[in-house]
mmCIF file of N, CA and C in Angstrom:
data_model
loop_
_atom_site.group_PDB
_atom_site.id
_atom_site.type_symbol
_atom_site.label_atom_id
_atom_site.label_comp_id
_atom_site.label_asym_id
_atom_site.label_seq_id
_atom_site.Cartn_x
_atom_site.Cartn_y
_atom_site.Cartn_z
ATOM 1 N N MET L 1 84.134 -257.221 -164.720
ATOM 2 C CA MET L 1 83.931 -257.492 -166.122
ATOM 3 C C MET L 1 82.756 -256.651 -166.611
ATOM 4 N N ILE L 2 82.944 -255.985 -167.715
ATOM 5 C CA ILE L 2 81.875 -255.216 -168.328
ATOM 6 C C ILE L 2 81.521 -255.879 -169.652
ATOM 7 N N ALA L 3 80.262 -256.219 -169.820
ATOM 8 C CA ALA L 3 79.801 -256.854 -171.055
ATOM 9 C C ALA L 3 78.723 -255.990 -171.683
ATOM 10 N N ARG L 4 78.825 -255.751 -172.971
ATOM 11 C CA ARG L 4 77.804 -254.989 -173.686
ATOM 12 C C ARG L 4 76.706 -255.962 -174.095
ATOM 13 N N LEU L 5 75.499 -255.734 -173.569
ATOM 14 C CA LEU L 5 74.368 -256.592 -173.892
ATOM 15 C C LEU L 5 73.630 -256.107 -175.133
ATOM 16 N N SER L 6 73.637 -254.803 -175.324
ATOM 17 C CA SER L 6 72.979 -254.214 -176.481
ATOM 18 C C SER L 6 73.526 -252.801 -176.647
ATOM 19 N N ASP L 7 72.999 -252.073 -177.610
ATOM 20 C CA ASP L 7 73.411 -250.682 -177.782
ATOM 21 C C ASP L 7 72.998 -249.820 -176.594
ATOM 22 N N GLU L 8 72.043 -250.289 -175.815
ATOM 23 C CA GLU L 8 71.501 -249.505 -174.713
ATOM 24 C C GLU L 8 71.960 -249.958 -173.334
ATOM 25 N N LEU L 9 72.572 -251.159 -173.232
ATOM 26 C CA LEU L 9 72.836 -251.698 -171.906
ATOM 27 C C LEU L 9 74.190 -252.397 -171.831
ATOM 28 N N CYS L 10 74.975 -252.008 -170.820
ATOM 29 C CA CYS L 10 76.212 -252.705 -170.465
ATOM 30 C C CYS L 10 75.997 -253.324 -169.088
ATOM 31 N N LEU L 11 76.559 -254.484 -168.875
ATOM 32 C CA LEU L 11 76.413 -255.194 -167.616
ATOM 33 C C LEU L 11 77.749 -255.198 -166.897
ATOM 34 N N LEU L 12 77.745 -254.786 -165.640
ATOM 35 C CA LEU L 12 78.938 -254.761 -164.809
ATOM 36 C C LEU L 12 78.833 -255.888 -163.792
ATOM 37 N N SER L 13 79.715 -256.856 -163.889
ATOM 38 C CA SER L 13 79.712 -257.971 -162.954
ATOM 39 C C SER L 13 80.643 -257.621 -161.795
ATOM 40 N N THR L 14 80.123 -257.572 -160.587
ATOM 41 C CA THR L 14 80.933 -257.178 -159.442
ATOM 42 C C THR L 14 81.128 -258.325 -158.470
ATOM 43 N N LYS L 15 82.294 -258.323 -157.876
ATOM 44 C CA LYS L 15 82.636 -259.331 -156.884
ATOM 45 C C LYS L 15 82.563 -258.763 -155.472
ATOM 46 N N ASP L 16 82.855 -257.451 -155.370
ATOM 47 C CA ASP L 16 82.925 -256.868 -154.037
ATOM 48 C C ASP L 16 82.681 -255.359 -154.098
ATOM 49 N N PHE L 17 82.098 -254.834 -153.048
ATOM 50 C CA PHE L 17 81.991 -253.387 -152.861
ATOM 51 C C PHE L 17 83.293 -252.942 -152.223
ATOM 52 N N VAL L 18 83.930 -251.908 -152.777
ATOM 53 C CA VAL L 18 85.228 -251.466 -152.288
ATOM 54 C C VAL L 18 85.110 -250.220 -151.417
ATOM 55 N N ASP L 19 84.481 -249.170 -151.936
ATOM 56 C CA ASP L 19 84.473 -247.892 -151.238
ATOM 57 C C ASP L 19 83.518 -246.947 -151.948
ATOM 58 N N TYR L 20 83.364 -245.776 -151.406
ATOM 59 C CA TYR L 20 82.620 -244.725 -152.083
ATOM 60 C C TYR L 20 83.322 -243.403 -151.825
ATOM 61 N N GLU L 21 83.042 -242.440 -152.664
ATOM 62 C CA GLU L 21 83.622 -241.112 -152.522
ATOM 63 C C GLU L 21 82.563 -240.089 -152.913
ATOM 64 N N ILE L 22 82.451 -239.036 -152.125
ATOM 65 C CA ILE L 22 81.505 -237.964 -152.424
ATOM 66 C C ILE L 22 82.284 -236.810 -153.035
ATOM 67 N N ILE L 23 81.832 -236.341 -154.200
ATOM 68 C CA ILE L 23 82.525 -235.262 -154.902
ATOM 69 C C ILE L 23 81.521 -234.165 -155.271
ATOM 70 N N ASP L 24 82.012 -233.134 -155.914
ATOM 71 C CA ASP L 24 81.170 -232.014 -156.375
ATOM 72 C C ASP L 24 80.377 -231.381 -155.238
ATOM 73 N N GLY L 25 81.017 -231.204 -154.101
ATOM 74 C CA GLY L 25 80.344 -230.561 -152.983
ATOM 75 C C GLY L 25 79.228 -231.391 -152.378
ATOM 76 N N GLY L 26 79.219 -232.684 -152.626
ATOM 77 C CA GLY L 26 78.211 -233.569 -152.057
ATOM 78 C C GLY L 26 77.091 -233.941 -153.003
ATOM 79 N N ASP L 27 77.114 -233.408 -154.212
ATOM 80 C CA ASP L 27 76.049 -233.696 -155.178
ATOM 81 C C ASP L 27 76.252 -235.001 -155.938
ATOM 82 N N THR L 28 77.491 -235.475 -156.002
ATOM 83 C CA THR L 28 77.817 -236.647 -156.812
ATOM 84 C C THR L 28 78.533 -237.679 -155.957
ATOM 85 N N VAL L 29 78.215 -238.939 -156.198
ATOM 86 C CA VAL L 29 78.824 -240.048 -155.462
ATOM 87 C C VAL L 29 79.502 -240.971 -156.466
ATOM 88 N N VAL L 30 80.711 -241.413 -156.138
ATOM 89 C CA VAL L 30 81.403 -242.433 -156.918
ATOM 90 C C VAL L 30 81.423 -243.693 -156.060
ATOM 91 N N VAL L 31 80.789 -244.747 -156.539
ATOM 92 C CA VAL L 31 80.748 -246.027 -155.835
ATOM 93 C C VAL L 31 81.759 -246.936 -156.519
ATOM 94 N N LYS L 32 82.672 -247.495 -155.723
ATOM 95 C CA LYS L 32 83.767 -248.303 -156.275
ATOM 96 C C LYS L 32 83.534 -249.782 -155.979
ATOM 97 N N PHE L 33 83.695 -250.587 -157.015
ATOM 98 C CA PHE L 33 83.517 -252.035 -156.925
ATOM 99 C C PHE L 33 84.761 -252.737 -157.440
ATOM 100 N N GLU L 34 84.927 -253.981 -157.016
ATOM 101 C CA GLU L 34 85.904 -254.857 -157.653
ATOM 102 C C GLU L 34 85.120 -255.771 -158.571
ATOM 103 N N GLY L 35 85.525 -255.808 -159.826
ATOM 104 C CA GLY L 35 84.831 -256.626 -160.797
ATOM 105 C C GLY L 35 85.173 -258.092 -160.681
ATOM 106 N N ALA L 36 84.420 -258.913 -161.371
ATOM 107 C CA ALA L 36 84.659 -260.356 -161.374
ATOM 108 C C ALA L 36 86.044 -260.684 -161.915
ATOM 109 N N ASP L 37 86.591 -259.789 -162.748
ATOM 110 C CA ASP L 37 87.936 -259.994 -163.297
ATOM 111 C C ASP L 37 89.011 -259.327 -162.432
ATOM 112 N N CYS L 38 88.655 -258.938 -161.199
ATOM 113 C CA CYS L 38 89.546 -258.344 -160.202
ATOM 114 C C CYS L 38 89.995 -256.917 -160.528
ATOM 115 N N ARG L 39 89.430 -256.289 -161.548
ATOM 116 C CA ARG L 39 89.730 -254.889 -161.828
ATOM 117 C C ARG L 39 88.769 -254.020 -161.029
ATOM 118 N N ARG L 40 89.232 -252.846 -160.635
ATOM 119 C CA ARG L 40 88.379 -251.906 -159.910
ATOM 120 C C ARG L 40 87.626 -251.028 -160.891
ATOM 121 N N VAL L 41 86.360 -250.784 -160.571
ATOM 122 C CA VAL L 41 85.485 -250.005 -161.430
ATOM 123 C C VAL L 41 84.735 -249.007 -160.548
ATOM 124 N N GLY L 42 84.560 -247.798 -161.041
ATOM 125 C CA GLY L 42 83.781 -246.801 -160.328
ATOM 126 C C GLY L 42 82.532 -246.450 -161.114
ATOM 127 N N VAL L 43 81.437 -246.280 -160.403
ATOM 128 C CA VAL L 43 80.185 -245.843 -161.012
ATOM 129 C C VAL L 43 79.852 -244.493 -160.388
ATOM 130 N N MET L 44 79.736 -243.460 -161.223
ATOM 131 C CA MET L 44 79.469 -242.119 -160.742
ATOM 132 C C MET L 44 78.000 -241.794 -160.979
ATOM 133 N N MET L 45 77.344 -241.263 -159.939
ATOM 134 C CA MET L 45 75.928 -240.928 -160.054
ATOM 135 C C MET L 45 75.602 -239.784 -159.107
ATOM 136 N N SER L 46 74.486 -239.145 -159.361
ATOM 137 C CA SER L 46 74.050 -238.086 -158.455
ATOM 138 C C SER L 46 73.571 -238.708 -157.144
ATOM 139 N N ARG L 47 73.596 -237.909 -156.113
ATOM 140 C CA ARG L 47 73.122 -238.391 -154.812
ATOM 141 C C ARG L 47 71.654 -238.830 -154.903
ATOM 142 N N ARG L 48 70.847 -238.125 -155.689
ATOM 143 C CA ARG L 48 69.432 -238.466 -155.867
ATOM 144 C C ARG L 48 69.282 -239.862 -156.483
ATOM 145 N N VAL L 49 70.095 -240.158 -157.490
ATOM 146 C CA VAL L 49 70.040 -241.482 -158.127
ATOM 147 C C VAL L 49 70.485 -242.560 -157.145
ATOM 148 N N LEU L 50 71.535 -242.285 -156.385
ATOM 149 C CA LEU L 50 72.003 -243.248 -155.384
ATOM 150 C C LEU L 50 70.912 -243.531 -154.356
ATOM 151 N N GLN L 51 70.233 -242.499 -153.879
ATOM 152 C CA GLN L 51 69.171 -242.693 -152.898
ATOM 153 C C GLN L 51 68.032 -243.540 -153.467
ATOM 154 N N ALA L 52 67.676 -243.302 -154.721
ATOM 155 C CA ALA L 52 66.625 -244.104 -155.364
ATOM 156 C C ALA L 52 67.070 -245.555 -155.502
ATOM 157 N N MET L 53 68.341 -245.776 -155.848
ATOM 158 C CA MET L 53 68.862 -247.134 -155.993
ATOM 159 C C MET L 53 68.867 -247.852 -154.644
ATOM 160 N N VAL L 54 69.278 -247.169 -153.587
ATOM 161 C CA VAL L 54 69.294 -247.776 -152.249
ATOM 162 C C VAL L 54 67.881 -248.162 -151.821
ATOM 163 N N ARG L 55 66.906 -247.279 -152.063
ATOM 164 C CA ARG L 55 65.515 -247.618 -151.727
ATOM 165 C C ARG L 55 65.050 -248.854 -152.487
ATOM 166 N N ALA L 56 65.348 -248.913 -153.780
ATOM 167 C CA ALA L 56 64.923 -250.050 -154.597
ATOM 168 C C ALA L 56 65.596 -251.346 -154.132
ATOM 169 N N LEU L 57 66.883 -251.277 -153.819
ATOM 170 C CA LEU L 57 67.593 -252.478 -153.363
ATOM 171 C C LEU L 57 67.109 -252.919 -151.982
ATOM 172 N N THR L 58 66.779 -251.967 -151.122
ATOM 173 C CA THR L 58 66.239 -252.297 -149.803
ATOM 174 C C THR L 58 64.896 -253.006 -149.940
ATOM 175 N N ASP L 59 64.046 -252.501 -150.822
ATOM 176 C CA ASP L 59 62.757 -253.149 -151.070
ATOM 177 C C ASP L 59 62.949 -254.549 -151.633
ATOM 178 N N LEU L 60 63.866 -254.693 -152.556
ATOM 179 C CA LEU L 60 64.145 -256.000 -153.162
ATOM 180 C C LEU L 60 64.649 -256.983 -152.112
ATOM 181 N N ALA L 61 65.549 -256.533 -151.248
ATOM 182 C CA ALA L 61 66.077 -257.402 -150.194
ATOM 183 C C ALA L 61 64.978 -257.818 -149.226
ATOM 184 N N ALA L 62 64.088 -256.897 -148.899
ATOM 185 C CA ALA L 62 62.986 -257.215 -147.989
ATOM 186 C C ALA L 62 62.032 -258.231 -148.610
ATOM 187 N N GLU L 63 61.792 -258.107 -149.911
ATOM 188 C CA GLU L 63 60.924 -259.068 -150.605
ATOM 189 C C GLU L 63 61.576 -260.437 -150.690
ATOM 190 N N ALA L 64 62.879 -260.473 -150.855
ATOM 191 C CA ALA L 64 63.587 -261.741 -151.015
ATOM 192 C C ALA L 64 63.785 -262.454 -149.682
ATOM 193 N N ALA L 65 63.827 -261.730 -148.590
ATOM 194 C CA ALA L 65 64.128 -262.319 -147.286
ATOM 195 C C ALA L 65 63.186 -263.460 -146.904
ATOM 196 N N PRO L 66 61.856 -263.329 -147.024
ATOM 197 C CA PRO L 66 60.989 -264.458 -146.666
ATOM 198 C C PRO L 66 61.250 -265.691 -147.531
ATOM 199 N N GLN L 67 61.542 -265.502 -148.798
ATOM 200 C CA GLN L 67 61.831 -266.632 -149.681
ATOM 201 C C GLN L 67 63.120 -267.313 -149.253
ATOM 202 N N ASP L 68 64.123 -266.531 -148.864
ATOM 203 C CA ASP L 68 65.384 -267.110 -148.409
ATOM 204 C C ASP L 68 65.171 -267.950 -147.166
ATOM 205 N N ARG L 69 64.340 -267.459 -146.239
ATOM 206 C CA ARG L 69 64.076 -268.212 -145.028
ATOM 207 C C ARG L 69 63.391 -269.540 -145.338
ATOM 208 N N LEU L 70 62.452 -269.526 -146.289
ATOM 209 C CA LEU L 70 61.767 -270.759 -146.669
ATOM 210 C C LEU L 70 62.738 -271.776 -147.238
ATOM 211 N N ARG L 71 63.664 -271.335 -148.057
ATOM 212 C CA ARG L 71 64.643 -272.257 -148.627
ATOM 213 C C ARG L 71 65.526 -272.869 -147.542
ATOM 214 N N LEU L 72 65.906 -272.061 -146.536
ATOM 215 C CA LEU L 72 66.750 -272.573 -145.465
ATOM 216 C C LEU L 72 66.015 -273.566 -144.579
ATOM 217 N N GLU L 73 64.701 -273.390 -144.421
ATOM 218 C CA GLU L 73 63.919 -274.255 -143.542
ATOM 219 C C GLU L 73 63.578 -275.593 -144.190
ATOM 220 N N THR L 74 63.587 -275.676 -145.525
ATOM 221 C CA THR L 74 63.218 -276.930 -146.181
ATOM 222 C C THR L 74 64.400 -277.824 -146.427
#
């Protein structure tokens, strides 16, 4: 499901990661998701942007991990 939040931002609700494809000689990546409405959606980005996103998500997951453990222990 894609929802327009404002003139500057659309929100993509994803249910599952499907696949990825590298195009343009390796400079561009298409990441494929299944949306909450079961439609497939692709997000195309440069490899540099993908690497920055992976770093940010890895940091976020590492920060969230201790909090998740605390919730499970209580």
